Amino acid sequence: MNTQKSEALFARAQQAIPGGVNSPVRAFRGVGGVPRFIARGHGARLVDVDGNEYIDYVGSWGPLILGHCPAPVMDAVRAVLESGTSFGAPTEREIELAEEIRSFMPSMELVRLVNSGTEATMSALRVARGFTGRDLAIKFEGCYHGHVDSLLVKAGSGMATLGIADTQGVPQSFAETTIALPYNSIAAVEQAFASHGDRIAAVIVEPVVGNMGCVPPVPGFHEALRALTQKHGALLIFDEVMTGFRVSPGGAQQLYGIHPDLTTIGKIGGGGLPLAAYGGRADILSKVAPVGPIYQAGTLSGNPLAVAAGLATLRYLKSHPEIYAQLEARAAALTAHPPAGVTVNRVGSMFTFFFTTQPVTDWETAKIADTARFKAFFHWMLEHGVYLAPSQFEAGFISAAHTADDIQHTVQAAHAFFDQPA
Ligand code: HOZ
């Protein structure tokens, strides 16, 4: 496979951009080699600058549930483009998007639009602290909620991939506001509440983890979080940046029947443009400025192009509910027969092939995966035209643009890897 142009661009990028990338997970550090510089995408395909084409299971790390360049989204963005790119003043479509989000997730009684998942979780946590008057937050090891200072404790995604246990640059006093517990351990949460119950503002959780690879909740986990937070006067924050509109139209909260106090969304909600949101109970969101004393703001919040893309995506999903059955079928076909030595985790169209024989239920069980073997697998798949996330500790995503043939090609390529003589 010719990668000359990517190689040249990567060398040049490193002279101008830290590590040559604008987000660490893009740098292929977990797998080695040269990241592919992308020229364009169409449907389920990515094309790099050397003209190599790949079936894309990254989907911009989750947003592209309709694939690359879906006509309804492209048309919607084109239609608003000529009216102006930013006003810093309210527009009617922002209301429409907030209403649309609420129709998918009724727990989001009031919704504030922001620009990124990080902003959404940062703001939700501030609101939880402001509302409860408490400082501590429980998060789970291997979950990643963006690069919010106090949430970068035992975080997944790029932190897990790069082996950065606790980032520098976060004051100790910020990190001390976070209690990091093993995912899926109800006992650990009970114990934390028993010790610090009256100081805990919130529990923030990826209701299906995507950021240590895909790790589903065990039965009863979310119910326990709901009950314990309610009992102790803390708020339950579902970080649905990845799962929102993905694992079901109404996200994980619909799938598991949980009513969180606050929710963060992003990715699909922005239709591939920079948009995210936080929202939840009206009595809590009513404490946010300008109605209340908790401050949060943004020049580009509710950006017209991003709002148009998000709205078009959500409306398309709403008018084509059959997409979810198709995603389920394609994902089931992709993950049906994992090779020996591989554990597959999947919820809807989120999946991870873990290179371990043990069930993966938390960071302790995820991190024992054979990352050297994953690395060989990743490059094999790339050579065979399949673009997976360049880390063992990330989820893969299927879009409505993936065909049965795409899945078959991917399965065949994967099995060919495992069929090689040792
Ligand atoms: N949540 C995504 C990765 N797990 C974000 C992508 C990024 O960090 O660039």
Tab-separated table of C-alpha atoms and ligand atoms in Angstrom:
chain	number	residue	atom	x	y	z
A	1	MET	CA	0.000	0.000	0.000
A	2	ASN	CA	1.473	3.329	-1.040
A	3	THR	CA	1.453	5.833	1.834
A	4	GLN	CA	4.088	8.261	0.575
A	5	LYS	CA	1.898	11.352	0.726
A	6	SER	CA	0.638	10.555	4.229
A	7	GLU	CA	4.226	10.030	5.343
A	8	ALA	CA	5.317	13.376	3.912
A	9	LEU	CA	2.361	15.204	5.428
A	10	PHE	CA	2.924	13.575	8.814
A	11	ALA	CA	6.578	14.672	8.808
A	12	ARG	CA	5.523	18.204	7.894
A	13	ALA	CA	2.663	18.240	10.406
A	14	GLN	CA	5.023	17.428	13.249
A	15	GLN	CA	6.906	20.645	12.532
A	16	ALA	CA	3.768	22.728	13.032
A	17	ILE	CA	1.406	20.789	15.301
A	18	PRO	CA	2.253	18.855	18.525
A	19	GLY	CA	2.713	15.258	17.451
A	20	GLY	CA	1.384	16.214	14.027
A	21	VAL	CA	-2.242	15.884	15.123
A	22	ASN	CA	-4.973	17.986	16.642
A	23	SER	CA	-6.145	15.236	18.966
A	24	PRO	CA	-3.796	12.573	20.377
A	25	VAL	CA	-5.900	9.558	19.400
A	26	ARG	CA	-5.276	10.307	15.715
A	27	ALA	CA	-1.521	9.835	15.933
A	28	PHE	CA	-1.403	6.005	15.710
A	29	ARG	CA	0.784	5.981	18.844
A	30	GLY	CA	-0.989	2.865	20.124
A	31	VAL	CA	-0.312	0.926	16.931
A	32	GLY	CA	2.740	2.588	15.424
A	33	GLY	CA	3.138	3.656	11.826
A	34	VAL	CA	1.926	6.664	9.971
A	35	PRO	CA	-1.587	8.024	10.388
A	36	ARG	CA	-3.444	8.223	7.132
A	37	PHE	CA	-4.154	11.775	6.042
A	38	ILE	CA	-7.681	11.826	4.739
A	39	ALA	CA	-8.653	13.404	1.456
A	40	ARG	CA	-12.384	12.695	1.557
A	41	GLY	CA	-15.126	10.401	2.726
A	42	HIS	CA	-18.233	9.069	1.046
A	43	GLY	CA	-20.788	6.721	2.546
A	44	ALA	CA	-18.919	4.128	4.613
A	45	ARG	CA	-15.627	4.869	2.826
A	46	LEU	CA	-12.586	6.951	3.611
A	47	VAL	CA	-10.081	7.869	0.927
A	48	ASP	CA	-6.608	8.946	1.974
A	49	VAL	CA	-4.294	11.398	0.206
A	50	ASP	CA	-2.507	8.509	-1.551
A	51	GLY	CA	-5.797	7.320	-3.017
A	52	ASN	CA	-6.191	4.281	-0.729
A	53	GLU	CA	-9.797	3.493	0.117
A	54	TYR	CA	-10.971	2.012	3.402
A	55	ILE	CA	-14.211	0.798	4.945
A	56	ASP	CA	-14.453	3.193	7.860
A	57	TYR	CA	-15.403	1.923	11.321
A	58	VAL	CA	-14.267	5.064	13.124
A	59	GLY	CA	-16.893	7.368	11.655
A	60	SER	CA	-15.138	10.458	13.034
A	61	TRP	CA	-15.192	8.703	16.455
A	62	GLY	CA	-18.933	8.321	16.480
A	63	PRO	CA	-20.837	11.165	14.872
A	64	LEU	CA	-21.298	9.717	11.401
A	65	ILE	CA	-24.226	7.378	11.965
A	66	LEU	CA	-25.410	8.189	8.430
A	67	GLY	CA	-21.935	7.765	6.936
A	68	HIS	CA	-19.865	10.422	5.214
A	69	CYS	CA	-21.610	13.209	3.308
A	70	PRO	CA	-25.218	12.063	3.747
A	71	ALA	CA	-27.390	14.072	1.351
A	72	PRO	CA	-29.907	15.387	3.938
A	73	VAL	CA	-27.122	16.779	6.123
A	74	MET	CA	-25.072	18.206	3.260
A	75	ASP	CA	-28.169	19.872	1.806
A	76	ALA	CA	-29.136	21.360	5.168
A	77	VAL	CA	-25.682	22.820	5.734
A	78	ARG	CA	-25.526	24.199	2.197
A	79	ALA	CA	-28.933	25.799	2.636
A	80	VAL	CA	-27.931	27.797	5.723
A	81	LEU	CA	-24.356	28.549	4.645
A	82	GLU	CA	-25.285	31.497	2.480
A	83	SER	CA	-27.179	33.180	5.321
A	84	GLY	CA	-24.099	33.541	7.492
A	85	THR	CA	-21.795	31.358	9.547
A	86	SER	CA	-22.195	32.844	13.017
A	87	PHE	CA	-24.249	35.556	14.663
A	88	GLY	CA	-23.657	35.334	18.398
A	89	ALA	CA	-27.376	35.930	18.681
A	90	PRO	CA	-30.278	33.488	18.925
A	91	THR	CA	-31.749	31.772	15.863
A	92	GLU	CA	-34.972	29.821	15.417
A	93	ARG	CA	-33.206	26.572	14.505
A	94	GLU	CA	-31.546	26.433	17.934
A	95	ILE	CA	-35.013	26.121	19.465
A	96	GLU	CA	-35.917	23.464	16.920
A	97	LEU	CA	-32.801	21.483	17.761
A	98	ALA	CA	-33.361	21.755	21.516
A	99	GLU	CA	-36.949	20.593	21.015
A	100	GLU	CA	-35.790	17.768	18.767
A	101	ILE	CA	-33.195	16.600	21.296
A	102	ARG	CA	-35.835	16.656	24.026
A	103	SER	CA	-38.192	14.596	21.883
A	104	PHE	CA	-35.501	11.885	21.670
A	105	MET	CA	-34.514	12.194	25.331
A	106	PRO	CA	-37.419	13.473	27.427
A	107	SER	CA	-35.206	13.672	30.529
A	108	MET	CA	-33.549	16.692	28.875
A	109	GLU	CA	-36.323	19.096	29.793
A	110	LEU	CA	-34.082	22.077	29.128
A	111	VAL	CA	-31.104	21.919	26.766
A	112	ARG	CA	-28.086	24.195	26.412
A	113	LEU	CA	-26.096	23.899	23.176
A	114	VAL	CA	-22.299	23.997	23.328
A	115	ASN	CA	-19.507	23.117	20.901
A	116	SER	CA	-17.846	19.923	22.101
A	117	GLY	CA	-18.391	16.945	24.340
A	118	THR	CA	-15.744	18.285	26.692
A	119	GLU	CA	-17.658	21.523	27.078
A	120	ALA	CA	-20.843	19.601	27.711
A	121	THR	CA	-19.414	17.431	30.499
A	122	MET	CA	-17.485	20.324	32.025
A	123	SER	CA	-20.668	22.375	32.129
A	124	ALA	CA	-22.860	19.550	33.411
A	125	LEU	CA	-20.441	18.955	36.252
A	126	ARG	CA	-20.347	22.650	37.127
A	127	VAL	CA	-24.133	22.749	37.123
A	128	ALA	CA	-24.262	19.674	39.365
A	129	ARG	CA	-21.840	21.293	41.799
A	130	GLY	CA	-23.660	24.614	41.710
A	131	PHE	CA	-27.044	22.997	42.195
A	132	THR	CA	-26.050	20.703	45.054
A	133	GLY	CA	-23.505	22.994	46.691
A	134	ARG	CA	-21.116	20.029	46.855
A	135	ASP	CA	-17.688	19.504	45.307
A	136	LEU	CA	-16.972	15.798	44.844
A	137	ALA	CA	-17.793	13.747	41.756
A	138	ILE	CA	-17.658	10.017	41.169
A	139	LYS	CA	-16.375	8.858	37.803
A	140	PHE	CA	-15.334	5.401	36.628
A	141	GLU	CA	-11.882	4.139	35.689
A	142	GLY	CA	-11.508	3.871	31.920
A	143	CYS	CA	-14.393	6.253	31.233
A	144	TYR	CA	-13.442	9.399	29.368
A	145	HIS	CA	-15.519	12.543	29.539
A	146	GLY	CA	-13.385	14.827	27.413
A	147	HIS	CA	-10.359	16.686	28.678
A	148	VAL	CA	-12.064	18.364	31.620
A	149	ASP	CA	-9.443	18.947	34.343
A	150	SER	CA	-11.038	17.046	37.184
A	151	LEU	CA	-12.287	14.241	34.942
A	152	LEU	CA	-8.862	13.311	33.566
A	153	VAL	CA	-8.355	11.014	36.539
A	154	LYS	CA	-7.883	7.373	35.486
A	155	ALA	CA	-9.380	8.277	32.136
A	156	GLY	CA	-9.820	6.112	29.055
A	157	SER	CA	-9.421	6.911	25.350
A	158	GLY	CA	-6.077	8.561	24.495
A	159	MET	CA	-5.014	8.555	28.157
A	160	ALA	CA	-5.419	4.779	28.261
A	161	THR	CA	-3.829	4.331	24.849
A	162	LEU	CA	-0.790	6.427	25.707
A	163	GLY	CA	-0.519	4.997	29.223
A	164	ILE	CA	-0.863	8.424	30.855
A	165	ALA	CA	-2.280	7.571	34.266
A	166	ASP	CA	-2.876	11.117	35.429
A	167	THR	CA	-2.137	14.064	33.198
A	168	GLN	CA	0.229	16.818	34.222
A	169	GLY	CA	-1.273	20.272	34.346
A	170	VAL	CA	-4.214	19.409	36.554
A	171	PRO	CA	-3.777	20.845	40.049
A	172	GLN	CA	-3.830	18.206	42.734
A	173	SER	CA	-6.715	19.986	44.404
A	174	PHE	CA	-8.841	19.549	41.243
A	175	ALA	CA	-8.005	15.862	40.950
A	176	GLU	CA	-8.913	15.424	44.603
A	177	THR	CA	-12.502	16.382	43.814
A	178	THR	CA	-12.818	13.170	41.779
A	179	ILE	CA	-13.458	9.711	43.173
A	180	ALA	CA	-12.530	7.168	40.491
A	181	LEU	CA	-14.145	3.760	40.940
A	182	PRO	CA	-14.178	0.513	38.966
A	183	TYR	CA	-16.886	0.464	36.295
A	184	ASN	CA	-19.704	-1.955	37.044
A	185	SER	CA	-18.843	-2.179	40.742
A	186	ILE	CA	-21.994	-1.372	42.668
A	187	ALA	CA	-20.204	-2.211	45.912
A	188	ALA	CA	-17.534	0.434	45.246
A	189	VAL	CA	-20.179	3.085	44.643
A	190	GLU	CA	-22.050	2.078	47.789
A	191	GLN	CA	-18.862	2.357	49.772
A	192	ALA	CA	-18.008	5.791	48.342
A	193	PHE	CA	-21.443	7.088	49.242
A	194	ALA	CA	-21.180	5.541	52.697
A	195	SER	CA	-17.919	7.429	53.249
A	196	HIS	CA	-18.581	10.760	51.497
A	197	GLY	CA	-22.327	10.761	50.722
A	198	ASP	CA	-23.027	14.317	51.839
A	199	ARG	CA	-20.126	15.733	49.795
A	200	ILE	CA	-20.831	14.051	46.444
A	201	ALA	CA	-22.404	16.358	43.876
A	202	ALA	CA	-22.712	13.851	41.049
A	203	VAL	CA	-21.959	10.508	39.544
A	204	ILE	CA	-20.918	10.875	35.907
A	205	VAL	CA	-20.904	7.751	33.784
A	206	GLU	CA	-20.650	6.580	30.203
A	207	PRO	CA	-23.759	4.396	30.311
A	208	VAL	CA	-22.116	2.133	27.751
A	209	VAL	CA	-18.388	2.786	27.849
A	210	GLY	CA	-16.785	3.513	24.504
A	211	ASN	CA	-13.518	4.903	25.748
A	212	MET	CA	-11.795	1.791	27.107
A	213	GLY	CA	-13.188	-0.074	24.149
A	214	CYS	CA	-16.861	-0.938	24.291
A	215	VAL	CA	-17.880	-2.101	27.771
A	216	PRO	CA	-21.571	-2.549	28.565
A	217	PRO	CA	-23.058	-2.061	32.025
A	218	VAL	CA	-23.837	-5.189	34.030
A	219	PRO	CA	-27.535	-5.665	34.813
A	220	GLY	CA	-28.490	-3.523	37.779
A	221	PHE	CA	-25.509	-1.154	37.583
A	222	HIS	CA	-27.406	1.876	36.360
A	223	GLU	CA	-30.380	1.128	38.588
A	224	ALA	CA	-27.987	1.125	41.552
A	225	LEU	CA	-26.445	4.436	40.455
A	226	ARG	CA	-29.916	5.910	40.145
A	227	ALA	CA	-31.000	4.692	43.564
A	228	LEU	CA	-27.798	5.697	45.369
A	229	THR	CA	-27.650	9.193	43.878
A	230	GLN	CA	-31.282	9.755	44.757
A	231	LYS	CA	-30.805	8.465	48.286
A	232	HIS	CA	-27.824	10.744	48.928
A	233	GLY	CA	-29.028	13.891	47.164
A	234	ALA	CA	-26.428	13.644	44.370
A	235	LEU	CA	-27.148	14.020	40.660
A	236	LEU	CA	-26.779	11.279	38.056
A	237	ILE	CA	-25.105	12.502	34.869
A	238	PHE	CA	-25.316	10.232	31.839
A	239	ASP	CA	-22.525	11.125	29.443
A	240	GLU	CA	-24.239	10.118	26.224
A	241	VAL	CA	-21.830	11.920	23.914
A	242	MET	CA	-21.075	8.555	22.331
A	243	THR	CA	-24.246	6.577	23.070
A	244	GLY	CA	-26.807	9.302	22.395
A	245	PHE	CA	-28.912	8.549	19.282
A	246	ARG	CA	-26.574	5.567	18.783
A	247	VAL	CA	-27.437	2.598	21.014
A	248	SER	CA	-31.126	3.492	20.546
A	249	PRO	CA	-32.818	6.644	19.291
A	250	GLY	CA	-33.113	7.851	22.878
A	251	GLY	CA	-29.611	6.685	23.782
A	252	ALA	CA	-28.634	4.443	26.662
A	253	GLN	CA	-31.215	6.022	28.943
A	254	GLN	CA	-33.944	4.718	26.677
A	255	LEU	CA	-32.240	1.354	26.223
A	256	TYR	CA	-31.872	0.766	29.962
A	257	GLY	CA	-34.936	2.699	31.129
A	258	ILE	CA	-33.037	5.127	33.362
A	259	HIS	CA	-33.999	8.757	33.940
A	260	PRO	CA	-30.793	10.683	34.683
A	261	ASP	CA	-30.850	14.158	36.186
A	262	LEU	CA	-28.432	15.543	33.606
A	263	THR	CA	-27.320	14.287	30.204
A	264	THR	CA	-24.545	15.267	27.850
A	265	ILE	CA	-24.728	14.613	24.130
A	266	GLY	CA	-22.504	15.460	21.153
A	267	LYS	CA	-21.201	13.511	18.165
A	268	ILE	CA	-24.368	12.339	16.322
A	269	GLY	CA	-26.249	15.313	17.759
A	270	GLY	CA	-23.992	17.587	15.723
A	271	GLY	CA	-24.228	15.571	12.528
A	272	GLY	CA	-20.451	15.715	12.019
A	273	LEU	CA	-20.053	19.392	12.859
A	274	PRO	CA	-18.823	20.762	16.200
A	275	LEU	CA	-21.881	20.704	18.410
A	276	ALA	CA	-22.739	19.177	21.752
A	277	ALA	CA	-25.252	19.867	24.476
A	278	TYR	CA	-26.061	19.349	28.097
A	279	GLY	CA	-29.472	19.319	29.626
A	280	GLY	CA	-31.768	17.725	32.105
A	281	ARG	CA	-34.248	18.543	34.841
A	282	ALA	CA	-35.776	21.977	34.423
A	283	ASP	CA	-35.290	22.855	38.091
A	284	ILE	CA	-31.564	22.196	37.733
A	285	LEU	CA	-31.068	23.872	34.327
A	286	SER	CA	-32.953	26.894	35.626
A	287	LYS	CA	-29.920	27.634	37.781
A	288	VAL	CA	-27.842	28.334	34.654
A	289	ALA	CA	-27.150	31.943	33.635
A	290	PRO	CA	-28.892	34.143	32.622
A	291	VAL	CA	-31.761	32.772	34.726
A	292	GLY	CA	-29.551	31.511	37.531
A	293	PRO	CA	-26.132	32.035	39.084
A	294	ILE	CA	-24.192	29.190	37.410
A	295	TYR	CA	-22.210	30.685	34.557
A	296	GLN	CA	-21.575	29.011	31.222
A	297	ALA	CA	-21.284	30.705	27.824
A	298	GLY	CA	-19.875	30.454	24.289
A	299	THR	CA	-19.374	32.658	21.216
A	300	LEU	CA	-20.026	29.814	18.780
A	301	SER	CA	-22.606	27.935	20.866
A	302	GLY	CA	-25.592	27.099	18.681
A	303	ASN	CA	-23.569	27.773	15.564
A	304	PRO	CA	-25.958	27.878	12.576
A	305	LEU	CA	-24.050	25.356	10.436
A	306	ALA	CA	-23.649	22.881	13.284
A	307	VAL	CA	-27.266	23.289	14.317
A	308	ALA	CA	-28.408	22.659	10.744
A	309	ALA	CA	-26.306	19.490	10.550
A	310	GLY	CA	-27.524	18.208	13.913
A	311	LEU	CA	-31.121	18.967	13.144
A	312	ALA	CA	-30.964	17.294	9.731
A	313	THR	CA	-29.378	14.199	11.267
A	314	LEU	CA	-31.899	13.861	14.071
A	315	ARG	CA	-34.841	14.478	11.762
A	316	TYR	CA	-33.544	11.889	9.330
A	317	LEU	CA	-33.141	9.354	12.140
A	318	LYS	CA	-36.634	10.107	13.378
A	319	SER	CA	-38.183	9.630	9.948
A	320	HIS	CA	-36.166	6.454	9.285
A	321	PRO	CA	-36.434	4.442	12.509
A	322	GLU	CA	-35.694	1.274	10.543
A	323	ILE	CA	-32.037	2.392	10.511
A	324	TYR	CA	-31.618	1.045	14.049
A	325	ALA	CA	-32.687	-2.474	13.044
A	326	GLN	CA	-30.295	-2.331	10.105
A	327	LEU	CA	-27.429	-1.159	12.327
A	328	GLU	CA	-28.199	-3.950	14.766
A	329	ALA	CA	-28.215	-6.568	11.999
A	330	ARG	CA	-24.972	-5.364	10.430
A	331	ALA	CA	-23.227	-5.128	13.795
A	332	ALA	CA	-24.472	-8.589	14.773
A	333	ALA	CA	-23.122	-10.004	11.508
A	334	LEU	CA	-19.766	-8.309	12.073
A	335	THR	CA	-19.359	-9.639	15.595
A	336	ALA	CA	-21.158	-12.989	15.321
A	337	HIS	CA	-18.193	-15.349	15.259
A	338	PRO	CA	-15.228	-13.862	17.094
A	339	PRO	CA	-12.010	-15.771	16.440
A	340	ALA	CA	-10.410	-17.800	19.214
A	341	GLY	CA	-8.533	-15.567	21.637
A	342	VAL	CA	-10.834	-12.621	21.080
A	343	THR	CA	-13.637	-11.322	23.275
A	344	VAL	CA	-16.164	-9.182	21.506
A	345	ASN	CA	-18.255	-6.583	23.311
A	346	ARG	CA	-21.114	-4.921	21.505
A	347	VAL	CA	-24.134	-2.770	22.223
A	348	GLY	CA	-26.082	-1.929	19.078
A	349	SER	CA	-23.671	-0.465	16.546
A	350	MET	CA	-20.814	0.098	19.057
A	351	PHE	CA	-18.300	-2.731	19.321
A	352	THR	CA	-14.775	-3.731	20.289
A	353	PHE	CA	-12.739	-6.840	19.597
A	354	PHE	CA	-10.614	-7.268	22.709
A	355	PHE	CA	-7.530	-9.433	22.320
A	356	THR	CA	-8.177	-11.386	25.487
A	357	THR	CA	-10.094	-14.527	26.362
A	358	GLN	CA	-11.519	-13.019	29.566
A	359	PRO	CA	-14.825	-11.159	29.718
A	360	VAL	CA	-14.140	-7.401	29.652
A	361	THR	CA	-16.270	-5.582	32.201
A	362	ASP	CA	-14.042	-2.778	33.491
A	363	TRP	CA	-10.615	-1.183	33.045
A	364	GLU	CA	-8.822	-3.951	34.992
A	365	THR	CA	-10.097	-6.550	32.544
A	366	ALA	CA	-9.715	-4.319	29.479
A	367	LYS	CA	-6.115	-3.384	30.112
A	368	ILE	CA	-4.873	-6.981	30.074
A	369	ALA	CA	-5.727	-7.220	26.374
A	370	ASP	CA	-2.788	-8.151	24.157
A	371	THR	CA	-2.052	-4.773	22.589
A	372	ALA	CA	0.868	-6.134	20.527
A	373	ARG	CA	-1.479	-8.595	18.839
A	374	PHE	CA	-4.053	-5.854	18.371
A	375	LYS	CA	-1.383	-3.744	16.696
A	376	ALA	CA	-0.612	-6.498	14.172
A	377	PHE	CA	-4.341	-6.979	13.568
A	378	PHE	CA	-4.911	-3.255	13.094
A	379	HIS	CA	-2.230	-2.977	10.415
A	380	TRP	CA	-3.399	-6.142	8.692
A	381	MET	CA	-6.915	-4.726	8.489
A	382	LEU	CA	-5.633	-1.394	7.227
A	383	GLU	CA	-3.680	-3.186	4.498
A	384	HIS	CA	-6.901	-5.000	3.597
A	385	GLY	CA	-8.872	-1.778	3.293
A	386	VAL	CA	-10.484	-1.657	6.743
A	387	TYR	CA	-10.009	1.425	8.920
A	388	LEU	CA	-10.416	0.623	12.618
A	389	ALA	CA	-9.731	2.916	15.551
A	390	PRO	CA	-5.957	2.912	16.072
A	391	SER	CA	-6.186	1.679	19.654
A	392	GLN	CA	-7.363	-1.400	21.500
A	393	PHE	CA	-9.132	0.952	23.898
A	394	GLU	CA	-11.642	2.565	21.575
A	395	ALA	CA	-15.016	1.506	20.217
A	396	GLY	CA	-15.828	0.868	16.580
A	397	PHE	CA	-18.967	2.249	14.976
A	398	ILE	CA	-21.206	1.052	12.173
A	399	SER	CA	-23.188	3.499	10.088
A	400	ALA	CA	-26.304	3.268	7.984
A	401	ALA	CA	-24.000	3.461	4.959
A	402	HIS	CA	-22.271	0.139	5.717
A	403	THR	CA	-23.521	-2.555	3.377
A	404	ALA	CA	-23.750	-6.304	3.908
A	405	ASP	CA	-20.833	-6.575	1.466
A	406	ASP	CA	-18.743	-4.193	3.586
A	407	ILE	CA	-19.371	-6.375	6.622
A	408	GLN	CA	-18.568	-9.550	4.720
A	409	HIS	CA	-15.312	-8.089	3.416
A	410	THR	CA	-14.361	-7.044	6.940
A	411	VAL	CA	-15.159	-10.433	8.456
A	412	GLN	CA	-13.171	-12.206	5.738
A	413	ALA	CA	-10.184	-9.926	6.239
A	414	ALA	CA	-10.305	-10.482	9.994
A	415	HIS	CA	-10.529	-14.247	9.677
A	416	ALA	CA	-7.644	-14.278	7.216
A	417	PHE	CA	-5.530	-12.621	9.909
A	418	PHE	CA	-6.354	-15.324	12.430
A	419	ASP	CA	-5.923	-18.099	9.874
A	420	GLN	CA	-2.290	-17.175	9.296
A	421	PRO	CA	0.196	-19.783	10.506
A	422	ALA	CA	1.592	-18.771	13.896
B	1	HOZ	N1	-14.215	10.207	22.433
B	1	HOZ	C1	-13.332	10.191	21.313
B	1	HOZ	C2	-12.269	9.156	21.462
B	1	HOZ	N2	-12.568	8.135	22.307
B	1	HOZ	C3	-12.798	11.534	21.085
B	1	HOZ	C4	-11.864	11.603	19.945
B	1	HOZ	C5	-10.643	12.337	20.315
B	1	HOZ	O1	-10.231	12.317	21.480
B	1	HOZ	O2	-10.084	12.914	19.390
